Amino acid sequence: MANETQTKLAVLIDADNAQPGLAEGLLAEVAKYGTAHVKRAYGDWTSNHLKGWKEQLLTQSIQPIQQFGYTSGKNATDSAMIIDAMDLLYSGRFDGFCIVSSDSDFTRLAARIRESGLIVYGFGERKTPEPFVAACDKFIYTEVLAAKPDEEAPLKPRSSAQLKQDSGLINLLRNAIEAASDEEGWAGLGGVGSIITKQRPNFDPRSWGYGKLSELIAAIDLFELDRRSPGEGRPKAIYVRNKKKPAPRESG
């Protein structure tokens, strides 16, 4: 896989199924994973319901792809996106795809792209069917995307007490830390995050109101964090481990 700054991505947006207000936050999120060499939005641009997208197309330099609805009740936009995605895949010019839709029709497309060894980032609302979420390497819910790149996570941070009550979250973190840990129980945060994403592509600290995994882990207050310098002039790496339970007191 190419370095993130060199990763070439194709961003394909189902405009019939995505809100125009997410465009800026979406592309800011895409920039974290690579460079969008292709940005296309699909829909029937003669229709009034896509009016809100037209300003975003100009502002964000997104290419509109016109697709008329040939038959009532059939989504021709999905078919056009899938055909274009396969053409781009076979071109061999890309390292990954960003598929923006909450529609399960793209489940097989995501799986097919991954079969070719490319990474797939999915973007959609929380109503997105689980099969499409699971078919992606990573899935980002659009509700957590800030409207602007410099804005904080829009959700209010959960308190330590609330986080501790989320047994699914705690078990997910503990198991990932254990899987990535050394003999002393310490695990690199990057390795922990990688394991979590493989298990749950839709995992995102912003869903709990925190911008980074390290911030979420610190807020839970059940884990130890250690920042270590790998060498002079190099950024510190974060390590985490489960807090050791205190030894039971001897009676008597």
Tab-separated table of C-alpha atoms in Angstrom:
chain	number	residue	atom	x	y	z
A	1	MET	CA	0.000	0.000	0.000
A	2	ALA	CA	1.329	3.442	-0.848
A	3	ASN	CA	2.226	6.036	1.750
A	4	GLU	CA	-0.926	7.868	2.890
A	5	THR	CA	0.249	11.153	1.368
A	6	GLN	CA	0.739	9.391	-1.983
A	7	THR	CA	-2.308	7.117	-1.855
A	8	LYS	CA	-4.399	7.728	-4.950
A	9	LEU	CA	-8.111	7.585	-4.225
A	10	ALA	CA	-11.237	7.662	-6.365
A	11	VAL	CA	-14.177	9.330	-4.588
A	12	LEU	CA	-17.563	8.236	-5.938
A	13	ILE	CA	-20.630	9.949	-4.458
A	14	ASP	CA	-24.205	8.734	-4.765
A	15	ALA	CA	-25.742	12.225	-4.802
A	16	ASP	CA	-29.254	10.752	-4.756
A	17	ASN	CA	-28.396	9.179	-1.408
A	18	ALA	CA	-26.065	11.703	0.282
A	19	GLN	CA	-26.610	15.185	1.706
A	20	PRO	CA	-24.780	18.093	0.004
A	21	GLY	CA	-23.918	19.671	3.351
A	22	LEU	CA	-21.409	16.902	4.074
A	23	ALA	CA	-19.212	17.625	1.031
A	24	GLU	CA	-16.570	19.781	2.724
A	25	GLY	CA	-16.269	17.591	5.800
A	26	LEU	CA	-16.262	14.496	3.609
A	27	LEU	CA	-13.348	15.630	1.460
A	28	ALA	CA	-11.443	16.786	4.546
A	29	GLU	CA	-11.859	13.269	5.921
A	30	VAL	CA	-10.780	11.705	2.622
A	31	ALA	CA	-7.600	13.816	2.750
A	32	LYS	CA	-6.562	11.923	5.903
A	33	TYR	CA	-6.271	8.726	3.886
A	34	GLY	CA	-4.834	9.961	0.604
A	35	THR	CA	-5.300	12.263	-2.365
A	36	ALA	CA	-8.589	12.315	-4.258
A	37	HIS	CA	-7.457	12.069	-7.880
A	38	VAL	CA	-11.053	11.518	-9.004
A	39	LYS	CA	-14.117	13.156	-7.432
A	40	ARG	CA	-17.423	12.293	-9.065
A	41	ALA	CA	-21.035	12.722	-7.977
A	42	TYR	CA	-23.759	10.695	-9.670
A	43	GLY	CA	-27.418	11.611	-10.128
A	44	ASP	CA	-30.053	13.101	-12.367
A	45	TRP	CA	-28.887	16.723	-12.404
A	46	THR	CA	-32.025	17.811	-14.254
A	47	SER	CA	-33.981	16.992	-11.087
A	48	ASN	CA	-34.755	19.702	-8.511
A	49	HIS	CA	-33.922	17.484	-5.548
A	50	LEU	CA	-30.200	17.725	-6.380
A	51	LYS	CA	-30.261	21.531	-6.418
A	52	GLY	CA	-28.306	21.722	-3.127
A	53	TRP	CA	-25.443	19.729	-4.610
A	54	LYS	CA	-24.813	22.097	-7.527
A	55	GLU	CA	-23.008	24.734	-5.445
A	56	GLN	CA	-20.887	22.057	-3.793
A	57	LEU	CA	-19.829	20.693	-7.179
A	58	LEU	CA	-18.217	24.021	-8.044
A	59	THR	CA	-16.800	24.762	-4.597
A	60	GLN	CA	-15.265	21.323	-4.059
A	61	SER	CA	-14.325	20.649	-7.711
A	62	ILE	CA	-16.515	17.554	-7.946
A	63	GLN	CA	-17.386	16.303	-11.418
A	64	PRO	CA	-21.127	15.715	-11.901
A	65	ILE	CA	-22.051	12.547	-13.805
A	66	GLN	CA	-25.481	12.758	-15.381
A	67	GLN	CA	-27.659	9.683	-15.116
A	68	PHE	CA	-31.305	9.770	-16.141
A	69	GLY	CA	-33.757	7.497	-14.360
A	70	TYR	CA	-34.842	5.208	-17.185
A	71	THR	CA	-37.549	3.367	-15.260
A	72	SER	CA	-39.613	4.421	-12.253
A	73	GLY	CA	-38.549	2.590	-9.101
A	74	LYS	CA	-35.164	1.516	-10.523
A	75	ASN	CA	-31.980	3.277	-9.447
A	76	ALA	CA	-29.911	3.867	-12.573
A	77	THR	CA	-27.475	6.012	-10.546
A	78	ASP	CA	-26.203	2.966	-8.633
A	79	SER	CA	-25.552	1.084	-11.871
A	80	ALA	CA	-23.641	4.014	-13.354
A	81	MET	CA	-21.458	4.295	-10.231
A	82	ILE	CA	-20.694	0.579	-10.241
A	83	ILE	CA	-19.756	0.561	-13.947
A	84	ASP	CA	-17.469	3.585	-13.515
A	85	ALA	CA	-15.901	2.069	-10.399
A	86	MET	CA	-15.003	-1.098	-12.300
A	87	ASP	CA	-13.542	0.936	-15.170
A	88	LEU	CA	-11.396	2.873	-12.694
A	89	LEU	CA	-10.394	-0.336	-10.915
A	90	TYR	CA	-9.221	-1.959	-14.148
A	91	SER	CA	-7.235	1.158	-15.053
A	92	GLY	CA	-4.764	0.223	-12.322
A	93	ARG	CA	-4.208	3.886	-11.443
A	94	PHE	CA	-5.679	3.865	-7.934
A	95	ASP	CA	-4.792	2.537	-4.493
A	96	GLY	CA	-8.288	2.759	-3.065
A	97	PHE	CA	-11.874	3.924	-3.394
A	98	CYS	CA	-14.195	6.075	-1.290
A	99	ILE	CA	-17.820	5.063	-1.797
A	100	VAL	CA	-20.275	7.624	-0.450
A	101	SER	CA	-23.734	6.145	0.007
A	102	SER	CA	-26.013	4.575	2.616
A	103	ASP	CA	-27.285	2.069	0.060
A	104	SER	CA	-26.622	-1.649	0.447
A	105	ASP	CA	-26.481	-1.999	-3.365
A	106	PHE	CA	-22.760	-1.179	-3.164
A	107	THR	CA	-21.916	-4.131	-0.890
A	108	ARG	CA	-20.722	-6.390	-3.712
A	109	LEU	CA	-18.789	-3.532	-5.322
A	110	ALA	CA	-16.862	-2.888	-2.101
A	111	ALA	CA	-16.105	-6.591	-1.749
A	112	ARG	CA	-14.969	-6.854	-5.385
A	113	ILE	CA	-12.590	-3.902	-5.047
A	114	ARG	CA	-11.060	-5.415	-1.913
A	115	GLU	CA	-10.626	-8.737	-3.710
A	116	SER	CA	-8.329	-6.846	-6.095
A	117	GLY	CA	-6.166	-5.745	-3.181
A	118	LEU	CA	-7.336	-2.135	-2.991
A	119	ILE	CA	-8.639	-0.443	0.136
A	120	VAL	CA	-12.253	0.701	0.406
A	121	TYR	CA	-13.468	3.547	2.596
A	122	GLY	CA	-17.228	3.743	2.983
A	123	PHE	CA	-19.142	6.874	3.967
A	124	GLY	CA	-22.809	6.811	4.906
A	125	GLU	CA	-25.448	7.547	7.514
A	126	ARG	CA	-26.002	5.373	10.579
A	127	LYS	CA	-28.933	3.761	8.801
A	128	THR	CA	-26.476	2.111	6.365
A	129	PRO	CA	-27.115	-1.672	6.282
A	130	GLU	CA	-24.510	-3.729	8.124
A	131	PRO	CA	-23.459	-5.823	5.058
A	132	PHE	CA	-22.195	-2.705	3.254
A	133	VAL	CA	-20.417	-1.487	6.394
A	134	ALA	CA	-18.721	-4.859	6.857
A	135	ALA	CA	-17.686	-5.004	3.186
A	136	CYS	CA	-15.484	-1.898	3.610
A	137	ASP	CA	-12.021	-1.739	5.163
A	138	LYS	CA	-13.178	1.302	7.112
A	139	PHE	CA	-16.611	2.892	7.332
A	140	ILE	CA	-17.165	6.478	8.486
A	141	TYR	CA	-20.607	7.629	9.547
A	142	THR	CA	-21.335	11.014	8.025
A	143	GLU	CA	-23.014	12.195	11.229
A	144	VAL	CA	-19.591	12.474	12.902
A	145	LEU	CA	-18.032	14.567	10.143
A	146	ALA	CA	-17.472	18.203	11.052
A	147	ALA	CA	-18.781	20.788	8.619
A	148	LYS	CA	-15.279	22.300	8.388
A	149	PRO	CA	-11.855	20.661	8.733
A	150	ASP	CA	-10.861	22.730	11.805
A	151	GLU	CA	-14.043	22.050	13.781
A	152	GLU	CA	-14.120	19.693	16.741
A	153	ALA	CA	-16.122	16.471	16.753
A	154	PRO	CA	-19.775	17.551	16.704
A	155	LEU	CA	-20.986	15.021	19.294
A	156	LYS	CA	-20.789	15.844	23.001
A	157	PRO	CA	-18.058	13.750	24.685
A	158	ARG	CA	-19.373	10.927	26.856
A	159	SER	CA	-18.299	11.014	30.488
A	160	SER	CA	-15.996	8.405	32.012
A	161	ALA	CA	-18.947	6.849	33.845
A	162	GLN	CA	-20.971	6.600	30.627
A	163	LEU	CA	-18.050	5.073	28.725
A	164	LYS	CA	-17.440	2.461	31.425
A	165	GLN	CA	-21.051	1.324	31.073
A	166	ASP	CA	-20.491	0.571	27.386
A	167	SER	CA	-19.388	-3.035	27.788
A	168	GLY	CA	-19.081	-3.568	24.033
A	169	LEU	CA	-16.608	-0.695	23.719
A	170	ILE	CA	-14.585	-1.752	26.770
A	171	ASN	CA	-14.322	-5.373	25.641
A	172	LEU	CA	-13.351	-4.305	22.121
A	173	LEU	CA	-10.525	-2.117	23.449
A	174	ARG	CA	-9.300	-4.656	25.997
A	175	ASN	CA	-9.200	-7.481	23.480
A	176	ALA	CA	-7.383	-5.345	20.882
A	177	ILE	CA	-4.820	-4.187	23.442
A	178	GLU	CA	-4.225	-7.752	24.577
A	179	ALA	CA	-3.835	-8.947	20.984
A	180	ALA	CA	-1.230	-6.268	20.187
A	181	SER	CA	0.613	-6.274	23.529
A	182	ASP	CA	4.163	-7.279	24.402
A	183	GLU	CA	5.197	-9.389	27.386
A	184	GLU	CA	4.618	-6.474	29.760
A	185	GLY	CA	1.146	-5.796	28.410
A	186	TRP	CA	2.026	-2.617	26.473
A	187	ALA	CA	0.664	-2.200	22.947
A	188	GLY	CA	1.363	0.484	20.364
A	189	LEU	CA	-1.733	2.597	19.822
A	190	GLY	CA	-1.390	2.315	16.040
A	191	GLY	CA	-1.476	-1.475	16.236
A	192	VAL	CA	-4.476	-1.383	18.555
A	193	GLY	CA	-6.343	0.903	16.163
A	194	SER	CA	-5.540	-1.359	13.219
A	195	ILE	CA	-6.914	-4.438	14.987
A	196	ILE	CA	-10.091	-2.615	16.014
A	197	THR	CA	-10.747	-1.376	12.471
A	198	LYS	CA	-10.345	-4.895	11.072
A	199	GLN	CA	-12.888	-6.177	13.583
A	200	ARG	CA	-15.275	-3.230	13.305
A	201	PRO	CA	-14.881	-1.102	10.151
A	202	ASN	CA	-17.345	1.466	11.526
A	203	PHE	CA	-15.394	2.099	14.748
A	204	ASP	CA	-14.775	5.831	15.180
A	205	PRO	CA	-13.873	7.656	18.442
A	206	ARG	CA	-16.012	10.567	17.245
A	207	SER	CA	-19.090	8.401	17.798
A	208	TRP	CA	-18.394	8.882	21.513
A	209	GLY	CA	-17.487	12.552	21.097
A	210	TYR	CA	-13.678	12.234	20.956
A	211	GLY	CA	-11.490	13.236	18.026
A	212	LYS	CA	-8.763	10.623	18.582
A	213	LEU	CA	-8.502	7.068	19.866
A	214	SER	CA	-5.985	8.170	22.501
A	215	GLU	CA	-8.450	10.757	23.840
A	216	LEU	CA	-11.227	8.178	24.056
A	217	ILE	CA	-8.998	5.678	25.869
A	218	ALA	CA	-7.788	8.327	28.310
A	219	ALA	CA	-11.358	9.424	29.066
A	220	ILE	CA	-12.426	5.877	29.974
A	221	ASP	CA	-9.808	5.809	32.771
A	222	LEU	CA	-9.427	2.042	32.709
A	223	PHE	CA	-6.168	1.986	30.763
A	224	GLU	CA	-2.610	3.267	31.161
A	225	LEU	CA	-1.116	5.496	28.479
A	226	ASP	CA	2.599	6.052	27.935
A	227	ARG	CA	4.198	8.412	25.438
A	228	ARG	CA	7.635	7.248	24.366
A	229	SER	CA	10.218	8.834	22.125
A	230	PRO	CA	11.621	6.307	19.611
A	231	GLY	CA	14.643	8.516	19.005
A	232	GLU	CA	15.932	12.075	18.868
A	233	GLY	CA	13.902	14.268	16.539
A	234	ARG	CA	11.200	11.654	16.063
A	235	PRO	CA	7.598	12.135	17.272
A	236	LYS	CA	6.573	10.329	20.431
A	237	ALA	CA	4.652	7.100	20.050
A	238	ILE	CA	1.718	6.288	22.298
A	239	TYR	CA	1.490	2.943	24.063
A	240	VAL	CA	-1.437	1.617	26.054
A	241	ARG	CA	-2.152	-1.278	28.389
A	242	ASN	CA	-4.918	-2.492	30.615
A	243	LYS	CA	-4.601	-1.212	34.168
A	244	LYS	CA	-3.437	-3.960	36.453
A	245	LYS	CA	-5.958	-4.995	39.050
A	246	PRO	CA	-4.740	-4.386	42.621
A	247	ALA	CA	-3.670	-7.541	44.447
A	248	PRO	CA	-6.295	-8.731	46.966
A	249	ARG	CA	-5.566	-7.904	50.576
A	250	GLU	CA	-4.654	-10.772	52.854
A	251	SER	CA	-7.111	-11.286	55.692
A	252	GLY	CA	-6.032	-11.467	59.262
